[in-house]
Tab-separated table of C-alpha atoms in Angstrom:
chain	number	residue	atom	x	y	z
A	39	ASP	CA	101.068	152.029	157.105
A	40	ARG	CA	100.080	154.751	154.664
A	41	ARG	CA	99.326	152.160	151.989
A	42	GLY	CA	96.737	150.429	154.154
A	43	ILE	CA	93.048	151.117	154.613
A	44	HIS	CA	92.336	153.208	157.673
A	45	PHE	CA	89.155	153.906	159.628
A	46	LEU	CA	90.064	157.110	161.415
A	47	ALA	CA	86.569	157.498	162.858
A	48	HIS	CA	86.564	153.886	164.077
A	49	PRO	CA	89.997	153.049	165.495
A	50	GLU	CA	88.616	149.982	167.273
A	51	ILE	CA	87.562	148.455	163.947
A	52	GLU	CA	90.927	149.293	162.428
A	53	GLN	CA	92.613	147.486	165.308
A	54	GLN	CA	90.341	144.480	164.818
A	55	LEU	CA	91.295	144.371	161.139
A	56	HIS	CA	94.969	144.422	162.097
A	57	ASP	CA	94.352	141.595	164.569
A	58	PHE	CA	92.543	139.576	161.892
A	59	TRP	CA	95.434	140.020	159.464
A	60	LYS	CA	97.985	138.987	162.090
A	61	ALA	CA	95.955	135.896	163.014
A	62	ASN	CA	95.711	134.819	159.357
A	63	PRO	CA	98.972	135.951	157.768
A	64	PRO	CA	99.638	135.264	154.080
A	65	ASN	CA	102.905	133.375	154.317
A	66	PRO	CA	104.351	130.085	153.014
A	67	ASP	CA	103.942	128.455	156.427
A	68	ALA	CA	100.154	128.870	156.449
A	69	SER	CA	98.216	125.814	157.603
A	70	ASP	CA	94.769	124.835	158.834
A	71	THR	CA	95.916	125.913	162.294
A	72	THR	CA	97.142	129.302	161.084
A	73	PRO	CA	95.522	129.855	157.688
A	74	SER	CA	96.269	132.605	155.219
A	75	HIS	CA	93.484	135.136	154.890
A	76	HIS	CA	94.014	134.866	151.131
A	77	TRP	CA	92.521	131.351	151.205
A	78	MET	CA	89.254	132.704	152.541
A	79	HIS	CA	88.424	134.501	149.295
A	80	TYR	CA	88.135	131.520	146.968
A	81	THR	CA	87.931	127.821	146.282
A	82	ASP	CA	89.407	126.145	143.189
A	83	VAL	CA	86.962	123.416	142.156
A	84	PRO	CA	87.999	121.736	138.867
A	85	VAL	CA	85.783	122.853	135.972
A	86	LEU	CA	86.718	120.392	133.222
A	87	ASP	CA	83.778	118.136	134.091
A	88	VAL	CA	80.378	118.968	135.559
A	89	GLU	CA	81.019	118.997	139.275
A	90	LYS	CA	79.642	120.310	142.551
A	91	TYR	CA	81.622	121.525	145.525
A	92	GLY	CA	80.937	118.380	147.541
A	93	ASP	CA	81.911	115.972	144.760
A	94	GLY	CA	85.647	116.015	145.401
A	95	LYS	CA	88.593	117.377	147.359
A	96	THR	CA	90.828	119.157	144.854
A	97	GLY	CA	91.003	122.906	145.317
A	98	ARG	CA	88.871	122.904	148.455
A	99	GLY	CA	90.091	123.599	151.972
A	100	ASN	CA	88.921	123.996	155.531
A	101	TRP	CA	89.432	127.761	155.270
A	102	ASP	CA	88.227	128.364	151.734
A	103	ILE	CA	85.370	130.748	151.008
A	104	VAL	CA	82.734	128.011	151.298
A	105	HIS	CA	83.870	127.308	154.860
A	106	THR	CA	84.691	130.859	155.945
A	107	ILE	CA	81.274	132.336	155.123
A	108	PRO	CA	79.459	130.001	157.569
A	109	TYR	CA	82.205	130.642	160.137
A	110	CYS	CA	81.404	134.361	159.954
A	111	ILE	CA	77.716	133.533	160.281
A	112	GLY	CA	78.528	131.507	163.387
A	113	VAL	CA	80.265	134.522	164.907
A	114	LEU	CA	77.281	136.771	164.195
A	115	ARG	CA	74.923	134.221	165.734
A	116	ALA	CA	77.186	133.971	168.803
A	117	GLU	CA	77.683	130.268	168.079
A	118	ILE	CA	81.409	131.032	167.805
A	119	ALA	CA	83.033	133.298	170.379
A	120	ALA	CA	84.021	136.728	169.098
A	121	ASP	CA	87.440	136.158	170.679
A	122	ASN	CA	88.200	133.218	168.388
A	123	PRO	CA	91.598	132.102	167.052
A	124	ARG	CA	90.882	133.697	163.670
A	125	LYS	CA	90.150	137.054	165.347
A	126	ILE	CA	86.889	137.404	163.445
A	127	THR	CA	84.806	139.657	165.664
A	128	LYS	CA	81.215	140.531	164.814
A	129	ALA	CA	82.333	143.746	163.120
A	130	ILE	CA	84.971	141.905	161.108
A	131	ALA	CA	82.456	139.189	160.205
A	132	VAL	CA	80.159	141.801	158.638
A	133	ILE	CA	83.061	143.359	156.717
A	134	LEU	CA	84.225	139.961	155.482
A	135	LEU	CA	80.751	138.830	154.459
A	136	ALA	CA	80.259	141.994	152.408
A	137	HIS	CA	83.476	141.133	150.569
A	138	TYR	CA	83.035	137.364	150.337
A	139	LEU	CA	79.501	137.628	148.951
A	140	GLY	CA	80.991	139.470	145.995
A	141	ASP	CA	83.808	136.951	145.665
A	142	ILE	CA	81.627	133.848	145.651
A	143	HIS	CA	79.510	135.349	142.870
A	144	GLN	CA	82.603	135.769	140.673
A	145	PRO	CA	83.030	132.488	138.754
A	146	LEU	CA	86.829	132.377	138.898
A	147	HIS	CA	86.716	132.681	142.685
A	148	VAL	CA	85.016	129.268	142.714
A	149	GLY	CA	86.168	127.293	139.666
A	150	ALA	CA	89.623	126.693	138.212
A	151	GLU	CA	91.171	124.811	135.320
A	152	TYR	CA	93.817	122.144	135.904
A	153	PHE	CA	96.375	120.989	133.348
A	154	ASN	CA	98.495	117.880	132.838
A	155	GLU	CA	102.178	117.894	131.919
A	156	ALA	CA	101.263	118.267	128.242
A	157	GLY	CA	99.366	121.477	128.982
A	158	GLU	CA	95.971	119.878	128.390
A	159	PRO	CA	92.989	120.403	130.729
A	160	SER	CA	92.564	117.614	133.271
A	161	ASP	CA	90.399	116.747	136.264
A	162	PRO	CA	92.346	115.750	139.393
A	163	ASP	CA	89.102	114.744	141.111
A	164	ARG	CA	88.739	111.964	138.533
A	165	GLY	CA	92.216	110.563	138.843
A	166	ALA	CA	93.999	112.721	136.281
A	167	PRO	CA	96.945	114.586	137.829
A	168	GLY	CA	97.154	118.259	137.083
A	169	LEU	CA	98.337	121.673	138.164
A	170	GLY	CA	95.829	124.447	138.789
A	171	ASP	CA	95.764	127.864	137.150
A	172	GLU	CA	95.180	129.577	140.515
A	173	GLY	CA	91.668	130.627	139.618
A	174	GLY	CA	92.832	132.106	136.339
A	175	ASN	CA	95.480	134.275	137.993
A	176	ALA	CA	98.207	132.330	136.189
A	177	LEU	CA	96.558	132.655	132.774
A	178	SER	CA	96.692	135.620	130.447
A	179	LEU	CA	93.549	136.338	128.423
A	180	VAL	CA	93.534	137.098	124.710
A	181	GLN	CA	90.275	138.384	123.211
A	182	ASN	CA	89.729	138.369	119.473
A	183	ALA	CA	89.152	141.506	117.456
A	184	THR	CA	85.621	142.596	116.584
A	185	ALA	CA	84.226	145.362	114.398
A	186	GLU	CA	84.110	147.597	117.472
A	187	ARG	CA	87.282	146.558	119.243
A	188	LYS	CA	90.784	145.462	118.304
A	189	ARG	CA	92.383	142.262	119.585
A	190	HIS	CA	93.005	142.709	123.279
A	191	TYR	CA	95.464	141.163	125.731
A	192	TYR	CA	94.839	140.991	129.474
A	193	HIS	CA	97.630	140.130	131.864
A	194	SER	CA	95.336	138.067	134.100
A	195	PHE	CA	92.237	136.034	133.236
A	196	HIS	CA	91.138	136.348	136.867
A	197	ALA	CA	91.687	140.106	137.026
A	198	TYR	CA	89.663	140.486	133.829
A	199	TRP	CA	86.668	139.038	135.686
A	200	ASP	CA	87.378	141.112	138.794
A	201	LEU	CA	87.951	144.455	137.105
A	202	ASP	CA	87.453	144.754	133.363
A	203	THR	CA	83.992	143.211	133.267
A	204	VAL	CA	82.865	145.507	136.086
A	205	ARG	CA	84.209	148.544	134.251
A	206	ASN	CA	82.385	147.455	131.118
A	207	LEU	CA	79.196	147.024	133.131
A	208	THR	CA	79.430	150.445	134.753
A	209	ILE	CA	80.995	152.732	132.140
A	210	GLY	CA	80.576	150.759	128.915
A	211	THR	CA	84.239	149.952	128.325
A	212	PRO	CA	86.649	147.504	129.975
A	213	ASP	CA	89.509	149.956	129.474
A	214	GLU	CA	90.932	151.935	132.357
A	215	VAL	CA	90.060	155.620	132.469
A	216	PRO	CA	92.878	158.170	132.890
A	217	LYS	CA	93.483	158.789	136.580
A	218	GLU	CA	92.454	162.436	136.474
A	219	GLU	CA	89.071	161.508	134.952
A	220	ARG	CA	88.172	158.515	137.109
A	221	GLU	CA	86.137	160.207	139.813
A	222	ASN	CA	83.961	162.092	137.339
A	223	VAL	CA	83.433	158.988	135.204
A	224	TYR	CA	83.084	156.215	137.770
A	225	ALA	CA	81.088	157.883	140.540
A	226	PRO	CA	77.876	158.652	138.600
A	227	ALA	CA	78.099	155.377	136.671
A	228	LYS	CA	78.386	153.322	139.865
A	229	GLU	CA	75.522	155.227	141.465
A	230	LYS	CA	73.307	154.422	138.488
A	231	VAL	CA	74.159	150.709	138.555
A	232	ILE	CA	73.571	150.521	142.306
A	233	ALA	CA	70.256	152.361	142.008
A	234	ASP	CA	69.139	149.923	139.309
A	235	PHE	CA	70.150	146.958	141.466
A	236	VAL	CA	68.256	148.302	144.471
A	237	ALA	CA	65.112	149.208	142.550
A	238	ASN	CA	64.757	145.928	140.653
A	239	GLU	CA	64.536	142.534	142.321
A	240	PRO	CA	66.811	140.018	140.591
A	241	LYS	CA	65.544	136.663	139.376
A	242	ASN	CA	66.165	133.508	141.402
A	243	TRP	CA	68.094	135.242	144.159
A	244	ARG	CA	66.486	133.632	147.201
A	245	THR	CA	68.400	130.779	148.808
A	246	PRO	CA	66.564	128.052	150.754
A	247	GLY	CA	67.630	126.423	153.995
A	248	ASP	CA	69.808	127.541	156.861
A	249	PRO	CA	72.128	130.455	155.972
A	250	LYS	CA	75.111	128.306	156.950
A	251	THR	CA	74.363	126.144	153.891
A	252	TRP	CA	74.127	129.046	151.500
A	253	ALA	CA	77.807	129.373	150.606
A	254	GLU	CA	77.959	125.846	149.233
A	255	GLN	CA	74.690	126.384	147.372
A	256	TRP	CA	76.075	129.568	145.814
A	257	ALA	CA	79.292	127.799	144.853
A	258	ASN	CA	77.317	125.021	143.159
A	259	GLU	CA	75.157	127.583	141.393
A	260	ILE	CA	78.088	129.423	139.850
A	261	LEU	CA	80.237	126.408	138.965
A	262	PRO	CA	78.488	125.860	135.594
A	263	ILE	CA	79.237	129.503	134.770
A	264	ALA	CA	82.854	129.023	135.838
A	265	ARG	CA	82.989	126.009	133.557
A	266	GLU	CA	81.587	127.999	130.628
A	267	ALA	CA	84.067	130.791	131.345
A	268	HIS	CA	86.752	128.217	130.511
A	269	THR	CA	85.045	126.220	127.732
A	270	ARG	CA	84.761	129.438	125.730
A	271	MET	CA	88.574	129.467	125.708
A	272	ARG	CA	91.361	127.446	124.170
A	273	PHE	CA	94.571	127.221	126.135
A	274	GLU	CA	98.032	127.756	124.711
A	275	HIS	CA	101.615	127.681	125.984
A	276	VAL	CA	100.563	126.089	129.270
A	277	HIS	CA	103.523	124.957	131.327
A	278	ARG	CA	104.588	124.190	134.873
A	279	GLU	CA	105.843	127.121	136.907
A	280	GLU	CA	107.122	127.556	140.461
A	281	LYS	CA	107.070	130.749	142.500
A	282	ASP	CA	107.311	131.452	146.228
A	283	GLY	CA	106.929	127.768	147.027
A	284	ARG	CA	103.843	127.369	144.816
A	285	VAL	CA	103.640	125.088	141.785
A	286	PHE	CA	100.991	125.949	139.204
A	287	ALA	CA	100.078	125.962	135.521
A	288	LYS	CA	100.872	129.162	133.631
A	289	GLY	CA	99.791	129.975	130.095
A	290	GLU	CA	97.325	131.804	127.885
A	291	ALA	CA	93.545	131.598	127.490
A	292	HIS	CA	92.447	132.540	123.965
A	293	GLU	CA	88.848	133.432	123.226
A	294	ILE	CA	87.075	131.056	120.845
A	295	GLY	CA	85.173	133.185	118.356
A	296	THR	CA	83.903	136.502	119.680
A	297	GLY	CA	81.356	137.736	122.194
A	298	TYR	CA	83.176	136.890	125.425
A	299	LEU	CA	83.183	140.498	126.618
A	300	ASP	CA	79.420	140.882	126.208
A	301	TRP	CA	78.687	137.486	127.754
A	302	SER	CA	80.974	137.955	130.758
A	303	THR	CA	79.676	141.469	131.389
A	304	ALA	CA	76.098	140.184	131.455
A	305	VAL	CA	77.136	137.435	133.879
A	306	VAL	CA	78.814	139.941	136.186
A	307	GLY	CA	75.752	142.179	136.137
A	308	ASP	CA	73.462	139.300	137.082
A	309	GLU	CA	75.788	137.973	139.767
A	310	LEU	CA	76.496	141.315	141.441
A	311	HIS	CA	72.770	142.023	141.459
A	312	LYS	CA	72.032	138.731	143.230
A	313	ALA	CA	74.990	139.135	145.575
A	314	GLY	CA	73.697	142.449	146.893
A	315	TRP	CA	70.230	141.137	147.604
A	316	ARG	CA	71.616	137.969	149.142
A	317	LEU	CA	73.931	139.925	151.424
A	318	ALA	CA	71.028	142.040	152.675
A	319	ASP	CA	68.923	138.928	153.243
A	320	LEU	CA	71.755	137.146	155.027
A	321	LEU	CA	72.442	140.021	157.406
A	322	GLN	CA	68.742	140.407	158.180
A	323	LYS	CA	68.545	136.746	159.120
A	324	VAL	CA	71.671	136.480	161.273
A	325	LEU	CA	71.941	139.856	163.017
């Protein structure tokens, strides 16, 4: 597949990645027995009220990110056989952990908003029925105009946190750079950010206890930020939608006031900084 990622110098790892994908296919028939690898990147804890991961059931799953990180740790510790049903070998476990550590430090990979039939935020963990926004993937984001920037519309609230905030952190603008300029713009900017992260120890990055407990601790740590990411918004045109067998809440998230871009960029900088140090610490402890 020319569209896929290939490791020409490491064909055995490429084969292991293919095996992992086949063992965890993203299809409508996914279940706890044969989970979708998509599930492993997130958990959707309701953010309307102050809540920790262990306080409820909504949005959590046996193969969400909070469960998959310790599974990978178990493989690296040889507590779980490398030839396991999920086809997570030691090499794949390292690759996944490098990715998941970034995911779990992105607030919309952990918290989600839920809405009732009237399009108002609700908390299913407290008895109020509601449909989730799929971690912000089903919400568009509208940012208000400032003196420096005109009113801006983002197709996906989630993608804004994944991409636009990182661009703003690295190159000083959330806007995409023309394709022909990207390498010259992004490469030196990323190198500078990485060098700063490596040279300066972040605050409050150490995690106590057994590494298998860390994922839940990290989820609990970022949930208040996920909640603030939503409380800084007002929601409009929220309605029920169905697609590919999924039922979810679709609508728009409108910034309240201004300053969301600066705030979210600072959050992403802090979280990526901690994620890198935590990944290094985790691998040192389990390899």
